[in-house]
mmCIF file of C-alpha atoms and ligand atoms in Angstrom:
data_model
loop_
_atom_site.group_PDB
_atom_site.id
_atom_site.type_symbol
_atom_site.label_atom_id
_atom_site.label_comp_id
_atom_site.label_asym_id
_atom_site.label_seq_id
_atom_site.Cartn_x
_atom_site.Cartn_y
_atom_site.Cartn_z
ATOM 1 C CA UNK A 62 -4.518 -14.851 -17.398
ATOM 2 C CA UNK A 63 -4.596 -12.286 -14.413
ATOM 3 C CA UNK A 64 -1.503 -10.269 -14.069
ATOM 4 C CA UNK A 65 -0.618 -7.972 -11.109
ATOM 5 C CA UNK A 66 -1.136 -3.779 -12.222
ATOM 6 C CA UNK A 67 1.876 -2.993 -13.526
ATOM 7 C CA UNK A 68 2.919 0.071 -11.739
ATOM 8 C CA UNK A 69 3.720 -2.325 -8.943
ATOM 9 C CA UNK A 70 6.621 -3.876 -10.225
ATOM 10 C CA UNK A 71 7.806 -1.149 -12.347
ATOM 11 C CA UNK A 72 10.834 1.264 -11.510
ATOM 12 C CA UNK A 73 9.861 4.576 -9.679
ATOM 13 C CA UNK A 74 7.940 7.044 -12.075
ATOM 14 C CA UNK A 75 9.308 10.711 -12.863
ATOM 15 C CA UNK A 76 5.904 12.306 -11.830
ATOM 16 C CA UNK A 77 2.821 10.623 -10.059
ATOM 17 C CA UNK A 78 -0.628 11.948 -8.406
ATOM 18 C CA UNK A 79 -1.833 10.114 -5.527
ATOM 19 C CA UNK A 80 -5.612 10.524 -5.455
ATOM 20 C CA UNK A 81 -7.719 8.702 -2.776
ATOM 21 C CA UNK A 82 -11.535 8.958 -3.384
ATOM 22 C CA UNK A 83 -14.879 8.284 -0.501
ATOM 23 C CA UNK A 84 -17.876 6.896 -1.491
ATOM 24 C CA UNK A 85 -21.055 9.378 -1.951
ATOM 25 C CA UNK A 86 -24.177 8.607 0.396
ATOM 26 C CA UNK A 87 -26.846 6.727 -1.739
ATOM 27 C CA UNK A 88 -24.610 6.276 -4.610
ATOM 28 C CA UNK A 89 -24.065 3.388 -6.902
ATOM 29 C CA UNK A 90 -20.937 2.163 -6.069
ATOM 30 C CA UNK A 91 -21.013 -1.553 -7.648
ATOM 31 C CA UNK A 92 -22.109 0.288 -10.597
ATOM 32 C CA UNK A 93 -19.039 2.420 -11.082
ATOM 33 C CA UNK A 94 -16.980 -0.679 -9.877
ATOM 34 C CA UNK A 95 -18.188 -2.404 -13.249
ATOM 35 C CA UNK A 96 -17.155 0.321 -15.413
ATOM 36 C CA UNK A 97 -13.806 0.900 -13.753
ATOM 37 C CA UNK A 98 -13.613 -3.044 -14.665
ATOM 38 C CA UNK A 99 -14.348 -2.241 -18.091
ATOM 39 C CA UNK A 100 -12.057 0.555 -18.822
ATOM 40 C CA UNK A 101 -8.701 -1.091 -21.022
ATOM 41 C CA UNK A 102 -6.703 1.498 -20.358
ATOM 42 C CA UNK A 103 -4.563 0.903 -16.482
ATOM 43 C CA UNK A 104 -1.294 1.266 -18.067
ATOM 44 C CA UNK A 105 -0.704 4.483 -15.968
ATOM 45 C CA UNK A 106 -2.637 3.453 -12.800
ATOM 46 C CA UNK A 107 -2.451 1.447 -9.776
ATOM 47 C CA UNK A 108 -6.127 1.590 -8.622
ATOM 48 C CA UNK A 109 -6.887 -0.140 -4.639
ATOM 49 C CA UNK A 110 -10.055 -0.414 -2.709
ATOM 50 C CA UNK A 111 -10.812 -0.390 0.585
ATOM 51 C CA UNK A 112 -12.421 -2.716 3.027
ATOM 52 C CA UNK A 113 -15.421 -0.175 3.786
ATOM 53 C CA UNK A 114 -15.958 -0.672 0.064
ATOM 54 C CA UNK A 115 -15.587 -4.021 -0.478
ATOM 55 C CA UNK A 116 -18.200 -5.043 1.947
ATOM 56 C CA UNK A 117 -20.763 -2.392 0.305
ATOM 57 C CA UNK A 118 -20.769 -4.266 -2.783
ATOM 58 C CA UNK A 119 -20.712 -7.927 -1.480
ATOM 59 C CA UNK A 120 -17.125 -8.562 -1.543
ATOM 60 C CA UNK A 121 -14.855 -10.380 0.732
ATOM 61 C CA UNK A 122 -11.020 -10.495 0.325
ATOM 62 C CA UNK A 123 -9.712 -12.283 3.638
ATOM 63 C CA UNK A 124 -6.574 -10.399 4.174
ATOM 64 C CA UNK A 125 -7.730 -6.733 3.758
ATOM 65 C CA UNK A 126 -8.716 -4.936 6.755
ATOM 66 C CA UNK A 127 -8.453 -0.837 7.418
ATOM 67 C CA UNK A 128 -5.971 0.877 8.647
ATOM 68 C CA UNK A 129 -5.015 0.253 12.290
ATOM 69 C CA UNK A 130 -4.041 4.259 14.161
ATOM 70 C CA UNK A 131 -0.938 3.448 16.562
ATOM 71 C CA UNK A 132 0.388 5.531 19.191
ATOM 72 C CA UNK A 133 3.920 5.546 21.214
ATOM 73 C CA UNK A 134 6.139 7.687 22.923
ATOM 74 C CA UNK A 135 6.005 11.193 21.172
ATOM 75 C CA UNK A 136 4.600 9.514 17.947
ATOM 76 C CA UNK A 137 1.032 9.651 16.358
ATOM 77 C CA UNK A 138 -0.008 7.577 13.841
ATOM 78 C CA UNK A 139 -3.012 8.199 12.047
ATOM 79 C CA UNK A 140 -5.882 6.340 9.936
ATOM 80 C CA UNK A 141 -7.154 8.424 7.302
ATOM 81 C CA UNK A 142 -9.056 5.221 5.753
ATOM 82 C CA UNK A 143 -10.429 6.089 1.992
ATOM 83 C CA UNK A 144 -12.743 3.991 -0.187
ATOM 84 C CA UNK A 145 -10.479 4.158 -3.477
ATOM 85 C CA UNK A 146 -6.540 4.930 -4.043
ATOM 86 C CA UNK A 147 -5.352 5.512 -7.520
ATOM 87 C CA UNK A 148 -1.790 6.064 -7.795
ATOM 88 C CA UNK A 149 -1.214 7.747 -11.171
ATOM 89 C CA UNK A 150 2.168 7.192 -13.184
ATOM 90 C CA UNK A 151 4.331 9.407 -15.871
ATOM 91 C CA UNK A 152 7.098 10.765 -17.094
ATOM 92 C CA UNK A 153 5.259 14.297 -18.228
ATOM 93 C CA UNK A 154 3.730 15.739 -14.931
ATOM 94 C CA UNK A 155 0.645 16.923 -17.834
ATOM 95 C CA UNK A 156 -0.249 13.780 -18.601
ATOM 96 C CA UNK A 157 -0.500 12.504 -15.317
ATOM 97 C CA UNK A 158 -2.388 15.844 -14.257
ATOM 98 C CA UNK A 159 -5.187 14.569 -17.064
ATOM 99 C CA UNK A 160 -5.131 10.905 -16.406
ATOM 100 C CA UNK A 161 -5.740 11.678 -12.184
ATOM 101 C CA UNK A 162 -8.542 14.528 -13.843
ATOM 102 C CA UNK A 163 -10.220 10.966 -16.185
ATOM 103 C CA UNK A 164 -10.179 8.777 -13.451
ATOM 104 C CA UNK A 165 -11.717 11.067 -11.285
ATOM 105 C CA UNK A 166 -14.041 12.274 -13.646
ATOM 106 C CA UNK A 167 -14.811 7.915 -14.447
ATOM 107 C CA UNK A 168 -15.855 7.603 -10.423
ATOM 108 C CA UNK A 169 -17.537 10.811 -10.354
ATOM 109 C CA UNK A 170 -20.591 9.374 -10.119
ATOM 110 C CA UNK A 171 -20.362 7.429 -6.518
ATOM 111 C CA UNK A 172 -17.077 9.101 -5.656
ATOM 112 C CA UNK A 173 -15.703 12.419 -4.623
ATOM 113 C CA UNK A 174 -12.008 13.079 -4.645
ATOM 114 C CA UNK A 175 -11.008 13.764 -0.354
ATOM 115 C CA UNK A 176 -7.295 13.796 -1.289
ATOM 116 C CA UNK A 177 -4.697 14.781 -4.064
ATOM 117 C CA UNK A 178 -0.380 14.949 -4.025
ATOM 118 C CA UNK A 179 1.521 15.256 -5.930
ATOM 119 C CA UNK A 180 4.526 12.997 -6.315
ATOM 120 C CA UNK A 181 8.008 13.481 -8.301
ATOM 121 C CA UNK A 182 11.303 12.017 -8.203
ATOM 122 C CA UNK A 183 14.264 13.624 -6.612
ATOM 123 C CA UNK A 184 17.615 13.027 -8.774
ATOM 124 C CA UNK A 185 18.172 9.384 -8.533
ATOM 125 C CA UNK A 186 15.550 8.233 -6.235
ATOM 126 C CA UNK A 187 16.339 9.626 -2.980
ATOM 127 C CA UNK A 188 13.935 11.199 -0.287
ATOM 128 C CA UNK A 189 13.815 14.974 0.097
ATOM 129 C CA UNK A 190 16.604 14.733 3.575
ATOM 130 C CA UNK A 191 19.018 13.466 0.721
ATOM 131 C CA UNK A 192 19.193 9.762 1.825
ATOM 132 C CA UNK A 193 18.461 7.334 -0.699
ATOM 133 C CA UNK A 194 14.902 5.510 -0.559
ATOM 134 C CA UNK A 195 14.521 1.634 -1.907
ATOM 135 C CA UNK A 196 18.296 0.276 -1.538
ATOM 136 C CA UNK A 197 17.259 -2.764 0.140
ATOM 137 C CA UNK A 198 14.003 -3.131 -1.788
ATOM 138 C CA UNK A 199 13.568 -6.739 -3.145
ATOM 139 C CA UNK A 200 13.795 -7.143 -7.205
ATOM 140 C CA UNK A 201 12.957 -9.666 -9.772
ATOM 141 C CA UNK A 202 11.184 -13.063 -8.302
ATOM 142 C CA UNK A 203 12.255 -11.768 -5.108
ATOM 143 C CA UNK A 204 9.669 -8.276 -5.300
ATOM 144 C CA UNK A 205 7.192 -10.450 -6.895
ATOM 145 C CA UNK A 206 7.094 -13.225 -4.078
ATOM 146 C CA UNK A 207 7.467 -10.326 -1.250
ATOM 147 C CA UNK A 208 4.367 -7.840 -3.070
ATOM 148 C CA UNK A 209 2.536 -10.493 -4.874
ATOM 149 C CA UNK A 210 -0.222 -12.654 -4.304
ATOM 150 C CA UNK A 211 0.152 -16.288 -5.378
ATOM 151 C CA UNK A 212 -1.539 -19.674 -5.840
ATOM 152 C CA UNK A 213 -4.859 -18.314 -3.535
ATOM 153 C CA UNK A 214 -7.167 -18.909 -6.421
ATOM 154 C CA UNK A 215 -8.585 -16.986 -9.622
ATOM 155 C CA UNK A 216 -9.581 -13.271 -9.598
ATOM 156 C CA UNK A 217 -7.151 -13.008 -6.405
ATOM 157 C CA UNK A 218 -3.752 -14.392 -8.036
ATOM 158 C CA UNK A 219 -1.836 -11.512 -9.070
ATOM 159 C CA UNK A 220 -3.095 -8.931 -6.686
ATOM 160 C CA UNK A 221 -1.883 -6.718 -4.187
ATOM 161 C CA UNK A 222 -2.079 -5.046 -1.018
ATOM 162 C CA UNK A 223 -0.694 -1.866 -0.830
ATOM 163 C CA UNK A 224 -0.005 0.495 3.020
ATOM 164 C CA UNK A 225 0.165 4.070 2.241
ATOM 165 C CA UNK A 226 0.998 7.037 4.024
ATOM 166 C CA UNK A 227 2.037 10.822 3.530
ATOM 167 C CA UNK A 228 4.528 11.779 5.764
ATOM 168 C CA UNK A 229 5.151 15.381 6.821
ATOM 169 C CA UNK A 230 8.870 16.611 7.035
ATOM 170 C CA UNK A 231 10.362 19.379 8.580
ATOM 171 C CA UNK A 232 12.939 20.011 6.673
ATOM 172 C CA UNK A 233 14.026 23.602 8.276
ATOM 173 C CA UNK A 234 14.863 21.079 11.444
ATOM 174 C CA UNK A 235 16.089 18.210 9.633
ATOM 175 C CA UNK A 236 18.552 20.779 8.191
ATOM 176 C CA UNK A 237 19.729 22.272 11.680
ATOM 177 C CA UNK A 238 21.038 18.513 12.648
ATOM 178 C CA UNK A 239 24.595 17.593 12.735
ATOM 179 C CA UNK A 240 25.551 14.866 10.047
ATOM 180 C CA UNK A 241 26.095 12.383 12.627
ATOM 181 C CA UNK A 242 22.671 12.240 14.187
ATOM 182 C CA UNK A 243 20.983 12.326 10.314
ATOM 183 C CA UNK A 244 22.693 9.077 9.571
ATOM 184 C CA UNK A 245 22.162 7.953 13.221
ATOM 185 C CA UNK A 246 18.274 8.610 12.681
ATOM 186 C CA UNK A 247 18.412 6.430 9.370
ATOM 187 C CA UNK A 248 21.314 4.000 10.227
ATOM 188 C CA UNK A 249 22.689 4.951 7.375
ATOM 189 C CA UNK A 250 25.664 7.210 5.924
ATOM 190 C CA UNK A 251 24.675 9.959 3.643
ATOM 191 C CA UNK A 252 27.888 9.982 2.118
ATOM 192 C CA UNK A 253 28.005 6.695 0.501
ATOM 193 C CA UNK A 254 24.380 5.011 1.754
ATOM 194 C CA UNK A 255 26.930 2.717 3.401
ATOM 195 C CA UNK A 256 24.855 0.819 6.595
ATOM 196 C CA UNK A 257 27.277 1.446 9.326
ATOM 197 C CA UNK A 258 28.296 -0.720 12.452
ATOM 198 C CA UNK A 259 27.264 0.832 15.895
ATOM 199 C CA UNK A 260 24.470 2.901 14.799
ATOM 200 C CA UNK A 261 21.690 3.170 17.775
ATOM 201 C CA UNK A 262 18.579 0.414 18.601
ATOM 202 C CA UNK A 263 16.441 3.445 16.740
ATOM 203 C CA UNK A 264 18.120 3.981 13.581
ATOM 204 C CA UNK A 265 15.254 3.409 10.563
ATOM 205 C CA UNK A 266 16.881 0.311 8.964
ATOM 206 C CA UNK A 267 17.466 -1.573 12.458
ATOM 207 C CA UNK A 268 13.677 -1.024 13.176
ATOM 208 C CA UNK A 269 12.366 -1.969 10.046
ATOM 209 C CA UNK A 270 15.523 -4.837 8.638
ATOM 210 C CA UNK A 271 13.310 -7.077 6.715
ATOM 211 C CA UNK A 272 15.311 -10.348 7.669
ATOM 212 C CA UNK A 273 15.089 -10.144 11.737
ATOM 213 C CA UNK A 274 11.415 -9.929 11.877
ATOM 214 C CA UNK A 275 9.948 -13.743 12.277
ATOM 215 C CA UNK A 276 8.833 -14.631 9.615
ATOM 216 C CA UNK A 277 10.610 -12.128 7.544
ATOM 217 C CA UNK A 278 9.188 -9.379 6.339
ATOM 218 C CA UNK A 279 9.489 -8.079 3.414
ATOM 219 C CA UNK A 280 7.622 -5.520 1.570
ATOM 220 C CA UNK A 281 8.001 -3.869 -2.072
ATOM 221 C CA UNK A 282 8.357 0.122 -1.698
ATOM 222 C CA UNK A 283 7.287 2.653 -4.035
ATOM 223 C CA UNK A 284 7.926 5.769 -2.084
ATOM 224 C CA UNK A 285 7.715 9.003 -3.776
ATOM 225 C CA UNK A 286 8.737 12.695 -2.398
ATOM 226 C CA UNK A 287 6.065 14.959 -2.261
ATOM 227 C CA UNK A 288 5.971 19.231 -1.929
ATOM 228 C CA UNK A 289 2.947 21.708 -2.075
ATOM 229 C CA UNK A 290 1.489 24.846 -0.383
ATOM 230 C CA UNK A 291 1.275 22.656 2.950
ATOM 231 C CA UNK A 292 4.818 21.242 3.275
ATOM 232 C CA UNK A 293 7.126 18.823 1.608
ATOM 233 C CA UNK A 294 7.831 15.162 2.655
ATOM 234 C CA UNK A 295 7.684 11.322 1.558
ATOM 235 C CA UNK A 296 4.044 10.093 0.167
ATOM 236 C CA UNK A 297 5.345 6.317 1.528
ATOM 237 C CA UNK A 298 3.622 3.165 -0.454
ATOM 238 C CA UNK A 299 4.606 -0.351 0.574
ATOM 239 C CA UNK A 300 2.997 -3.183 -1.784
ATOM 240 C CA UNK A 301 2.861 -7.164 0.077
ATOM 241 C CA UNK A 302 1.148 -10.181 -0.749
ATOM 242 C CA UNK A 303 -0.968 -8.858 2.670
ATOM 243 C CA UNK A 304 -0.384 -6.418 5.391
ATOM 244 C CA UNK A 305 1.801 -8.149 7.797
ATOM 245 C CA UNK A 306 5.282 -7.370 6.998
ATOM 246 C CA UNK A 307 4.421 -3.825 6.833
ATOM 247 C CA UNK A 308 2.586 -3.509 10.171
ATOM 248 C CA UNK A 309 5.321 -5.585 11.856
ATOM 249 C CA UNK A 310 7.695 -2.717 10.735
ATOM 250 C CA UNK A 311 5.313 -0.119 11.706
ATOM 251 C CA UNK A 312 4.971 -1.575 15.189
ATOM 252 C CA UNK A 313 8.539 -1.988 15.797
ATOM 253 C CA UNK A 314 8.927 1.866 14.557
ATOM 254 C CA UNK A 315 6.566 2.839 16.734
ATOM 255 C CA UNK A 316 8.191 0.909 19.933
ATOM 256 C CA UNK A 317 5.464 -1.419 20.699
ATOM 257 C CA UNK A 318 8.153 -3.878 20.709
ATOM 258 C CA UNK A 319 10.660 -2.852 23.116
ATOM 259 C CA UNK A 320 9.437 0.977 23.899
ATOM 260 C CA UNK A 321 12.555 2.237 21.368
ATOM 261 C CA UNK A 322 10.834 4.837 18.604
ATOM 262 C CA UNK A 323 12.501 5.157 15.194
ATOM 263 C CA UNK A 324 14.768 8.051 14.724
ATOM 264 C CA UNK A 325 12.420 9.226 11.814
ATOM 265 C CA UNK A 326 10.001 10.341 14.045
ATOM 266 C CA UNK A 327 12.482 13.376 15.391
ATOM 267 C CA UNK A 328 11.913 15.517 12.113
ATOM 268 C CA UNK A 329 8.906 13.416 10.240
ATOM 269 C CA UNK A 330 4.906 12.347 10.849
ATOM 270 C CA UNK A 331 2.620 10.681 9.125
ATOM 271 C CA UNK A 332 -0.593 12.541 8.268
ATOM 272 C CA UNK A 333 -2.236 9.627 6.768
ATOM 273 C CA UNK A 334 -2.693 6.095 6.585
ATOM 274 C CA UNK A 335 -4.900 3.743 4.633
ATOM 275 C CA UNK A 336 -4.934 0.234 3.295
ATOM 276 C CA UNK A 337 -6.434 -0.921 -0.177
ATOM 277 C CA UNK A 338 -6.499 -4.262 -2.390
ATOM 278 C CA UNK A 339 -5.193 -3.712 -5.307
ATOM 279 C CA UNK A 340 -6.915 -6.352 -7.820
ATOM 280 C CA UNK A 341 -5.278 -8.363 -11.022
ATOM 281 C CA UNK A 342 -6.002 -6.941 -14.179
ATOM 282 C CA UNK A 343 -6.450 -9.288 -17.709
ATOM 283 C CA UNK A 344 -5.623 -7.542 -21.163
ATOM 284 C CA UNK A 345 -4.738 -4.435 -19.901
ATOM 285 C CA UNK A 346 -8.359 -4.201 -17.841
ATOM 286 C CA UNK A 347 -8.836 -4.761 -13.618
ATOM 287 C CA UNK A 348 -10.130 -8.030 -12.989
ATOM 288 C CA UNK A 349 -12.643 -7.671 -10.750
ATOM 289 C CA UNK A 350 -14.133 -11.701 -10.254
ATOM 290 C CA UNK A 351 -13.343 -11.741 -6.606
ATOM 291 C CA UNK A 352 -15.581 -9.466 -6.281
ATOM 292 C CA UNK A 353 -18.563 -10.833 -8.535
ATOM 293 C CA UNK A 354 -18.090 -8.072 -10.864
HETATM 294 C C1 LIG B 501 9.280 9.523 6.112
HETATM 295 C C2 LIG B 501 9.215 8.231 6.091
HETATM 296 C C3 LIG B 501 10.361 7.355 5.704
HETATM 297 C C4 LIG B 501 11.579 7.659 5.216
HETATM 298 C C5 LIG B 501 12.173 9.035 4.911
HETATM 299 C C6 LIG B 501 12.281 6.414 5.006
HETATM 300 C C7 LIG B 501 13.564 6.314 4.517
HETATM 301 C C8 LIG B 501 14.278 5.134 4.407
HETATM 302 C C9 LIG B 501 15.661 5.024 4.032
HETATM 303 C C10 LIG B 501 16.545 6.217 3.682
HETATM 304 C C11 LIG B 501 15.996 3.720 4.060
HETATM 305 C C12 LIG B 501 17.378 3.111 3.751
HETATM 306 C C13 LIG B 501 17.564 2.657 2.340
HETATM 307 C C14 LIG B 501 16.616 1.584 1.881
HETATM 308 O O1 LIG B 501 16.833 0.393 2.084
HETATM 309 O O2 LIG B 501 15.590 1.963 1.325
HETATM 310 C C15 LIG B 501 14.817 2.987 4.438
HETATM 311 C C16 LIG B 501 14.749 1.627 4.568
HETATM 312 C C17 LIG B 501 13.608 0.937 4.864
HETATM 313 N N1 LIG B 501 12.389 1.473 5.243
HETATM 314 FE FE1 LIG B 501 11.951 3.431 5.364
HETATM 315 N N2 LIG B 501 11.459 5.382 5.370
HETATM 316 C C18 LIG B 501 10.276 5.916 5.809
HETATM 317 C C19 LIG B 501 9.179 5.239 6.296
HETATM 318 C C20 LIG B 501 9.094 3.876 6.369
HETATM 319 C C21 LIG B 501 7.946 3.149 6.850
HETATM 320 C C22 LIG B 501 6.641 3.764 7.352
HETATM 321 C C23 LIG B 501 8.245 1.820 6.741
HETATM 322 C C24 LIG B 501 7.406 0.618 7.090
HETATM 323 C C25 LIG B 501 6.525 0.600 8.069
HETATM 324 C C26 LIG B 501 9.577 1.718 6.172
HETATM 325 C C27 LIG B 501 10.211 0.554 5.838
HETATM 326 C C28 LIG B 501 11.520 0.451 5.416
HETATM 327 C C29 LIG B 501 12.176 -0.811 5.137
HETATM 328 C C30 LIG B 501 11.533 -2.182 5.151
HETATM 329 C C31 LIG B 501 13.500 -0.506 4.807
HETATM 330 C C32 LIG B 501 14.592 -1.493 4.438
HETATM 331 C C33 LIG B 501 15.155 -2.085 5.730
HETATM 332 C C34 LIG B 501 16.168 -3.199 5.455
HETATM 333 O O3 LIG B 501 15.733 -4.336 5.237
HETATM 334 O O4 LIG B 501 17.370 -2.876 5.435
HETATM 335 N N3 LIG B 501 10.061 2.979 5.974
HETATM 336 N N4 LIG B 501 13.780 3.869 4.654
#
């Protein structure tokens, strides 16, 4: 019976490498499609596809579109669309090093690597400003019904659709800002994570509370913190049983609601932003059926 990856409902790795892939001109695609299918090993892996893709080889999954660029007030946000995402999981930042290097090296043939991070964990599970990341995440039946999809037929049951984007801090700001605005910004305290009364109509959790959108939206996060030669920031990853909870937030962040912006945009960015199915697997293997494959 199909299954949903399990990366997606498991806790937050120690280590991961994010690793999105475009498809080479003139390349067999559906061909490398049927031997990712075959490969038993996607213990360690949450593989997507995008809609570009899934078209090329025949494929229609109703819900999965690219990813739409917004714009508001003083904020940009960018579509860096890709063909395949592979997030890779670990505790040992060596194995995941080598298991980003096979996958690549099993797509090689139709695909060519565009993008690579590097993910880790920071003490418990908090992003790199300090505040912690996931508190109001749904768990149990709860994370399944919110990231899962359910009862829409065989080779799509147990798949999901996962928004992703790698946001750019600036820290050396973030750092010169009195306490008060920080927890303002997130609507949050950093002392105790407590969600205080009278924060402003910007603060991150009023933008993006999962219960007062209509219908509710909620979403299943996997954020990880990410650092390199370039900068240092969040690589965000929000899984749903489609994308509409997530671009309800995202439109509500970026004021197309009401013209406020969310207080993360004062010391953050995203610098990409993509959209991928992520199919079922059987025995350990991606079921790829929907597809025809
Ligand atoms: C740099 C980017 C971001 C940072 C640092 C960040 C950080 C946080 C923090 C600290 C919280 C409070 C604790 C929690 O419940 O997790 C939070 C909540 C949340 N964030 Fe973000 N976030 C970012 C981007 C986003 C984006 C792009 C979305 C969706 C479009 C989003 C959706 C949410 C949701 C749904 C909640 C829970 C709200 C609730 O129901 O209370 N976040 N985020």
């Amino acid at each position: 019976m199909s299954a949903p990856q399990p990366g997606i409902l498991s806790p937050v790795p120690s280590h991961a490498r994010f690793l999105e892939f475009v498809a080479l001109p003139d390349c067999d695609t559906h061909a490398v499609l049927r031997d990712l299918a075959a490969l038993s090993d996607c213990q360690n892996l949450v593989v997507g596809f995008g809609s570009g893709l899934i078209r090329t080889v025949g494929g229609t999954i109703a819900a999965l579109h690219a990813f739409p660029a917004m714009s508001g007030t003083g904020c940009e946000v960018p579509s860096t669309q890709a063909d395949i995402w592979c997030w890779v999981t670990g505790e040992d930042r060596g194995e995941v090093l080598h298991q980003g290097r096979q996958f690549a090296a099993a797509v090689s043939a139709a695909f060519r690597c565009v993008r690579a991070v590097d993910g880790f964990r920071y003490k418990s599970g908090l992003d790199l400003t300090g505040y912690e990341d996931g508190t109001e995440n749904p768990e149990g039946e709860d994370a399944v019904e919110a990231a899962i999809l359910q009862s829409a037929g065989p080779g799509l049951d147990g798949s999901s659709f996962v928004a992703v984007q790698q946001w750019l801090h600036d820290l050396d700001h973030f750092e010169t800002l009195p306490r008060e605005d920080t927890d303002n910004i997130i609507g949050r305290r950093l002392s105790d994570n407590v969600e205080f009364d009278g924060s402003p109509e910007s603060a991150h959790v009023k933008r993006t509370a999962q219960e007062s959108f209509e219908p509710e939206a909620f979403v299943l996060r996997r954020s990880m913190p990410w650092a390199d030669d370039n900068g240092a920031g969040l690589y965000f990853t929000a899984f749903g049983k489609s994308f509409a909870a997530f671009e309800a937030q995202l439109k509500r962040m970026t004021g197309q609601e009401d013209g406020v912006v969310d207080g993360l945009f004062r010391f953050t960015r995203p610098i990409t932003g993509g959209y991928y199915w992520c199919p079922p697997q059987v025995d350990g293997s991606l079921d790829l059926s929907a597809l025809e494959i």
